[in-house]
Amino acid sequence: MTSMPDGSGPARRAEIRRVRPRDAARMRALRLEMLADSPLAFLETLADAAARSHTDYTARIASVSAGAGTAQFVADPGGRFVGHAGGMAAPGEPGLTVVYAVYVTPHWRGTGLLGDLVDAVAAWSRACGRPELMLEVVVGNDRACRAYRRLGFVDTGVRVPHPTVPALTELQMRRPA
């Protein structure tokens, strides 16, 4: 059982699973929440995501619901999704999965859900023959860096420009899948 970090709520569970095409509406709601809560962590704006049609969301979710190239996992307690993590094969590095779009809703942070989501990406990565995970975090996002270190990620020392905000830099972290 996963209990709330402040001990105030009853123990709750969230199923961690790969998204399904029928999840498009709930995934859209979570995506909009992710972008509103942490706009620098993701590669699109809230306005762009809100403007996307339901048909487009459905097609995107269908494309990541099966296969070895890219996958998205959600935390589903029944009702609204409360977490997400994606993984994709790294171009040019066959043994590597890039972890992306990691998010846990504020009320579920500190419950172990982040580790469960990353573990789902790791299991999928291993099943696809990729034994290593890599992710990028905005330099200065110390909360995220600490959380990833607790999950076994190590700062590689590599720094790269943020893909959409030129004034920011991201650091790369890796760990075994």
PDB file of C-alpha atoms in Angstrom:
ATOM      1  CA  MET A   1       0.000   0.000   0.000  1.00  0.00           C
ATOM      2  CA  THR A   2       1.113   3.525  -0.704  1.00  0.00           C
ATOM      3  CA  SER A   3       0.255   5.937   2.075  1.00  0.00           C
ATOM      4  CA  MET A   4       0.095   9.692   1.852  1.00  0.00           C
ATOM      5  CA  PRO A   5       3.388  11.356   2.875  1.00  0.00           C
ATOM      6  CA  ASP A   6       1.835  13.404   5.665  1.00  0.00           C
ATOM      7  CA  GLY A   7      -0.024  10.420   7.096  1.00  0.00           C
ATOM      8  CA  SER A   8      -3.330  12.263   6.702  1.00  0.00           C
ATOM      9  CA  GLY A   9      -4.969  10.044   4.159  1.00  0.00           C
ATOM     10  CA  PRO A  10      -5.749   6.372   4.072  1.00  0.00           C
ATOM     11  CA  ALA A  11      -3.307   4.093   2.333  1.00  0.00           C
ATOM     12  CA  ARG A  12      -3.942   4.225  -1.394  1.00  0.00           C
ATOM     13  CA  ARG A  13      -2.698   2.277  -4.343  1.00  0.00           C
ATOM     14  CA  ALA A  14      -2.112   3.263  -7.903  1.00  0.00           C
ATOM     15  CA  GLU A  15      -1.733   0.703 -10.643  1.00  0.00           C
ATOM     16  CA  ILE A  16       1.351   1.365 -12.778  1.00  0.00           C
ATOM     17  CA  ARG A  17       0.729   0.327 -16.348  1.00  0.00           C
ATOM     18  CA  ARG A  18       1.388   1.194 -19.948  1.00  0.00           C
ATOM     19  CA  VAL A  19      -1.070   3.653 -21.447  1.00  0.00           C
ATOM     20  CA  ARG A  20      -3.842   2.351 -23.666  1.00  0.00           C
ATOM     21  CA  PRO A  21      -5.561   4.096 -26.573  1.00  0.00           C
ATOM     22  CA  ARG A  22      -8.741   4.481 -24.516  1.00  0.00           C
ATOM     23  CA  ASP A  23      -6.745   6.532 -21.954  1.00  0.00           C
ATOM     24  CA  ALA A  24      -6.511   9.566 -24.250  1.00  0.00           C
ATOM     25  CA  ALA A  25      -8.890  11.830 -22.302  1.00  0.00           C
ATOM     26  CA  ARG A  26      -7.311  11.056 -18.913  1.00  0.00           C
ATOM     27  CA  MET A  27      -3.822  11.379 -20.395  1.00  0.00           C
ATOM     28  CA  ARG A  28      -4.740  14.762 -21.870  1.00  0.00           C
ATOM     29  CA  ALA A  29      -5.937  15.964 -18.446  1.00  0.00           C
ATOM     30  CA  LEU A  30      -2.696  14.799 -16.823  1.00  0.00           C
ATOM     31  CA  ARG A  31      -0.589  16.376 -19.590  1.00  0.00           C
ATOM     32  CA  LEU A  32      -2.268  19.746 -19.042  1.00  0.00           C
ATOM     33  CA  GLU A  33      -1.667  19.435 -15.286  1.00  0.00           C
ATOM     34  CA  MET A  34       2.001  18.532 -15.894  1.00  0.00           C
ATOM     35  CA  LEU A  35       2.548  21.582 -18.082  1.00  0.00           C
ATOM     36  CA  ALA A  36       0.765  23.945 -15.693  1.00  0.00           C
ATOM     37  CA  ASP A  37       2.688  22.633 -12.672  1.00  0.00           C
ATOM     38  CA  SER A  38       6.182  22.305 -14.205  1.00  0.00           C
ATOM     39  CA  PRO A  39       6.381  24.247 -17.488  1.00  0.00           C
ATOM     40  CA  LEU A  40      10.181  24.087 -17.843  1.00  0.00           C
ATOM     41  CA  ALA A  41      10.314  20.317 -17.455  1.00  0.00           C
ATOM     42  CA  PHE A  42       8.517  19.491 -20.686  1.00  0.00           C
ATOM     43  CA  LEU A  43       8.994  20.291 -24.354  1.00  0.00           C
ATOM     44  CA  GLU A  44       5.673  21.909 -25.189  1.00  0.00           C
ATOM     45  CA  THR A  45       3.661  24.761 -23.808  1.00  0.00           C
ATOM     46  CA  LEU A  46       0.381  24.493 -21.971  1.00  0.00           C
ATOM     47  CA  ALA A  47      -1.276  26.501 -24.765  1.00  0.00           C
ATOM     48  CA  ASP A  48      -0.017  24.128 -27.463  1.00  0.00           C
ATOM     49  CA  ALA A  49      -1.153  21.072 -25.523  1.00  0.00           C
ATOM     50  CA  ALA A  50      -4.563  22.573 -24.787  1.00  0.00           C
ATOM     51  CA  ALA A  51      -5.053  23.368 -28.467  1.00  0.00           C
ATOM     52  CA  ARG A  52      -4.378  19.786 -29.556  1.00  0.00           C
ATOM     53  CA  SER A  53      -7.502  17.879 -30.588  1.00  0.00           C
ATOM     54  CA  HIS A  54      -8.802  14.750 -28.899  1.00  0.00           C
ATOM     55  CA  THR A  55      -8.105  12.886 -32.155  1.00  0.00           C
ATOM     56  CA  ASP A  56      -4.447  13.933 -31.955  1.00  0.00           C
ATOM     57  CA  TYR A  57      -4.184  12.839 -28.306  1.00  0.00           C
ATOM     58  CA  THR A  58      -5.752   9.501 -29.176  1.00  0.00           C
ATOM     59  CA  ALA A  59      -3.264   8.955 -32.016  1.00  0.00           C
ATOM     60  CA  ARG A  60      -0.312   9.897 -29.790  1.00  0.00           C
ATOM     61  CA  ILE A  61      -1.415   7.551 -27.022  1.00  0.00           C
ATOM     62  CA  ALA A  62      -2.001   4.722 -29.494  1.00  0.00           C
ATOM     63  CA  SER A  63       1.543   5.173 -30.817  1.00  0.00           C
ATOM     64  CA  VAL A  64       3.143   4.702 -27.366  1.00  0.00           C
ATOM     65  CA  SER A  65       0.848   1.953 -26.123  1.00  0.00           C
ATOM     66  CA  ALA A  66       2.761  -0.878 -27.833  1.00  0.00           C
ATOM     67  CA  GLY A  67       6.167  -1.596 -29.285  1.00  0.00           C
ATOM     68  CA  ALA A  68       9.809  -1.234 -28.316  1.00  0.00           C
ATOM     69  CA  GLY A  69      10.651   2.237 -29.640  1.00  0.00           C
ATOM     70  CA  THR A  70       8.763   4.364 -27.149  1.00  0.00           C
ATOM     71  CA  ALA A  71       6.395   3.727 -24.264  1.00  0.00           C
ATOM     72  CA  GLN A  72       4.468   5.721 -21.703  1.00  0.00           C
ATOM     73  CA  PHE A  73       3.426   4.505 -18.265  1.00  0.00           C
ATOM     74  CA  VAL A  74       0.794   5.971 -15.957  1.00  0.00           C
ATOM     75  CA  ALA A  75      -0.137   5.709 -12.310  1.00  0.00           C
ATOM     76  CA  ASP A  76      -3.841   4.934 -12.175  1.00  0.00           C
ATOM     77  CA  PRO A  77      -5.559   4.852  -8.775  1.00  0.00           C
ATOM     78  CA  GLY A  78      -8.954   4.771 -10.527  1.00  0.00           C
ATOM     79  CA  GLY A  79     -10.195   8.112 -11.805  1.00  0.00           C
ATOM     80  CA  ARG A  80      -7.619  10.756 -12.684  1.00  0.00           C
ATOM     81  CA  PHE A  81      -4.087   9.632 -13.477  1.00  0.00           C
ATOM     82  CA  VAL A  82      -1.638  10.744 -10.790  1.00  0.00           C
ATOM     83  CA  GLY A  83       1.706  10.066 -12.459  1.00  0.00           C
ATOM     84  CA  HIS A  84       3.479   9.488 -15.733  1.00  0.00           C
ATOM     85  CA  ALA A  85       6.861   8.433 -17.111  1.00  0.00           C
ATOM     86  CA  GLY A  86       7.915   7.750 -20.658  1.00  0.00           C
ATOM     87  CA  GLY A  87      10.840   5.961 -22.222  1.00  0.00           C
ATOM     88  CA  MET A  88      12.259   5.916 -25.727  1.00  0.00           C
ATOM     89  CA  ALA A  89      15.119   4.175 -27.456  1.00  0.00           C
ATOM     90  CA  ALA A  90      18.075   6.557 -27.693  1.00  0.00           C
ATOM     91  CA  PRO A  91      19.054   7.268 -31.284  1.00  0.00           C
ATOM     92  CA  GLY A  92      22.636   6.179 -31.878  1.00  0.00           C
ATOM     93  CA  GLU A  93      23.047   4.371 -28.547  1.00  0.00           C
ATOM     94  CA  PRO A  94      21.413   0.924 -28.841  1.00  0.00           C
ATOM     95  CA  GLY A  95      21.638  -0.060 -25.151  1.00  0.00           C
ATOM     96  CA  LEU A  96      20.059   3.122 -23.804  1.00  0.00           C
ATOM     97  CA  THR A  97      16.531   4.232 -22.987  1.00  0.00           C
ATOM     98  CA  VAL A  98      15.888   7.941 -22.492  1.00  0.00           C
ATOM     99  CA  VAL A  99      13.408   8.540 -19.664  1.00  0.00           C
ATOM    100  CA  TYR A 100      11.154  11.531 -20.368  1.00  0.00           C
ATOM    101  CA  ALA A 101       8.050  13.375 -19.191  1.00  0.00           C
ATOM    102  CA  VAL A 102       8.299  12.151 -15.605  1.00  0.00           C
ATOM    103  CA  TYR A 103       5.608  13.616 -13.374  1.00  0.00           C
ATOM    104  CA  VAL A 104       3.826  12.859 -10.110  1.00  0.00           C
ATOM    105  CA  THR A 105       0.894  15.025  -9.004  1.00  0.00           C
ATOM    106  CA  PRO A 106       1.713  17.110  -5.913  1.00  0.00           C
ATOM    107  CA  HIS A 107      -0.555  15.156  -3.542  1.00  0.00           C
ATOM    108  CA  TRP A 108       1.146  11.860  -4.478  1.00  0.00           C
ATOM    109  CA  ARG A 109       4.744  13.092  -4.213  1.00  0.00           C
ATOM    110  CA  GLY A 110       6.752  11.352  -1.527  1.00  0.00           C
ATOM    111  CA  THR A 111       4.679   8.150  -1.699  1.00  0.00           C
ATOM    112  CA  GLY A 112       7.126   6.044  -3.726  1.00  0.00           C
ATOM    113  CA  LEU A 113       5.154   6.537  -6.918  1.00  0.00           C
ATOM    114  CA  LEU A 114       8.117   8.105  -8.742  1.00  0.00           C
ATOM    115  CA  GLY A 115      10.184   4.972  -8.144  1.00  0.00           C
ATOM    116  CA  ASP A 116       7.330   2.758  -9.316  1.00  0.00           C
ATOM    117  CA  LEU A 117       7.011   4.712 -12.568  1.00  0.00           C
ATOM    118  CA  VAL A 118      10.756   4.669 -13.251  1.00  0.00           C
ATOM    119  CA  ASP A 119      10.829   0.940 -12.431  1.00  0.00           C
ATOM    120  CA  ALA A 120       8.128   0.362 -15.065  1.00  0.00           C
ATOM    121  CA  VAL A 121      10.219   2.185 -17.679  1.00  0.00           C
ATOM    122  CA  ALA A 122      13.293   0.212 -16.550  1.00  0.00           C
ATOM    123  CA  ALA A 123      11.506  -3.146 -16.858  1.00  0.00           C
ATOM    124  CA  TRP A 124      10.283  -2.233 -20.344  1.00  0.00           C
ATOM    125  CA  SER A 125      13.808  -1.058 -21.284  1.00  0.00           C
ATOM    126  CA  ARG A 126      15.378  -4.346 -20.133  1.00  0.00           C
ATOM    127  CA  ALA A 127      12.714  -6.357 -21.989  1.00  0.00           C
ATOM    128  CA  CYS A 128      13.667  -4.408 -25.130  1.00  0.00           C
ATOM    129  CA  GLY A 129      17.364  -5.230 -24.654  1.00  0.00           C
ATOM    130  CA  ARG A 130      18.414  -1.813 -23.369  1.00  0.00           C
ATOM    131  CA  PRO A 131      20.250  -2.157 -20.025  1.00  0.00           C
ATOM    132  CA  GLU A 132      20.727   1.548 -19.228  1.00  0.00           C
ATOM    133  CA  LEU A 133      18.492   4.564 -18.504  1.00  0.00           C
ATOM    134  CA  MET A 134      19.327   8.241 -19.026  1.00  0.00           C
ATOM    135  CA  LEU A 135      17.375  11.373 -18.216  1.00  0.00           C
ATOM    136  CA  GLU A 136      17.967  15.107 -18.251  1.00  0.00           C
ATOM    137  CA  VAL A 137      17.062  17.583 -15.515  1.00  0.00           C
ATOM    138  CA  VAL A 138      17.210  21.387 -15.566  1.00  0.00           C
ATOM    139  CA  VAL A 139      20.270  22.563 -13.634  1.00  0.00           C
ATOM    140  CA  GLY A 140      18.949  24.053 -10.405  1.00  0.00           C
ATOM    141  CA  ASN A 141      16.003  21.676 -10.068  1.00  0.00           C
ATOM    142  CA  ASP A 142      17.531  20.265  -6.899  1.00  0.00           C
ATOM    143  CA  ARG A 143      14.341  18.531  -5.753  1.00  0.00           C
ATOM    144  CA  ALA A 144      14.237  16.437  -8.927  1.00  0.00           C
ATOM    145  CA  CYS A 145      17.984  15.722  -8.808  1.00  0.00           C
ATOM    146  CA  ARG A 146      17.702  14.475  -5.215  1.00  0.00           C
ATOM    147  CA  ALA A 147      14.721  12.291  -6.115  1.00  0.00           C
ATOM    148  CA  TYR A 148      16.560  10.743  -9.073  1.00  0.00           C
ATOM    149  CA  ARG A 149      19.690  10.150  -6.965  1.00  0.00           C
ATOM    150  CA  ARG A 150      17.536   8.230  -4.481  1.00  0.00           C
ATOM    151  CA  LEU A 151      16.465   6.049  -7.426  1.00  0.00           C
ATOM    152  CA  GLY A 152      20.074   5.273  -8.337  1.00  0.00           C
ATOM    153  CA  PHE A 153      20.697   7.859 -11.051  1.00  0.00           C
ATOM    154  CA  VAL A 154      24.180   9.412 -11.122  1.00  0.00           C
ATOM    155  CA  ASP A 155      25.106  12.803 -12.568  1.00  0.00           C
ATOM    156  CA  THR A 156      27.361  12.057 -15.548  1.00  0.00           C
ATOM    157  CA  GLY A 157      28.864  15.544 -15.642  1.00  0.00           C
ATOM    158  CA  VAL A 158      27.408  16.084 -19.119  1.00  0.00           C
ATOM    159  CA  ARG A 159      25.560  19.387 -19.566  1.00  0.00           C
ATOM    160  CA  VAL A 160      23.370  20.169 -22.566  1.00  0.00           C
ATOM    161  CA  PRO A 161      21.339  23.208 -23.592  1.00  0.00           C
ATOM    162  CA  HIS A 162      17.661  23.114 -22.639  1.00  0.00           C
ATOM    163  CA  PRO A 163      15.782  22.219 -25.846  1.00  0.00           C
ATOM    164  CA  THR A 164      13.312  25.127 -25.684  1.00  0.00           C
ATOM    165  CA  VAL A 165      14.729  27.743 -23.270  1.00  0.00           C
ATOM    166  CA  PRO A 166      18.223  28.773 -24.416  1.00  0.00           C
ATOM    167  CA  ALA A 167      19.086  30.416 -21.076  1.00  0.00           C
ATOM    168  CA  LEU A 168      18.774  27.074 -19.243  1.00  0.00           C
ATOM    169  CA  THR A 169      21.078  24.068 -19.081  1.00  0.00           C
ATOM    170  CA  GLU A 170      20.201  20.460 -18.324  1.00  0.00           C
ATOM    171  CA  LEU A 171      22.342  17.840 -16.642  1.00  0.00           C
ATOM    172  CA  GLN A 172      22.331  14.205 -17.688  1.00  0.00           C
ATOM    173  CA  MET A 173      21.885  11.390 -15.193  1.00  0.00           C
ATOM    174  CA  ARG A 174      22.209   7.642 -15.837  1.00  0.00           C
ATOM    175  CA  ARG A 175      21.604   4.351 -14.068  1.00  0.00           C
ATOM    176  CA  PRO A 176      21.206   0.689 -14.942  1.00  0.00           C
ATOM    177  CA  ALA A 177      17.720  -0.253 -16.122  1.00  0.00           C
TER     178      ALA A 177
END
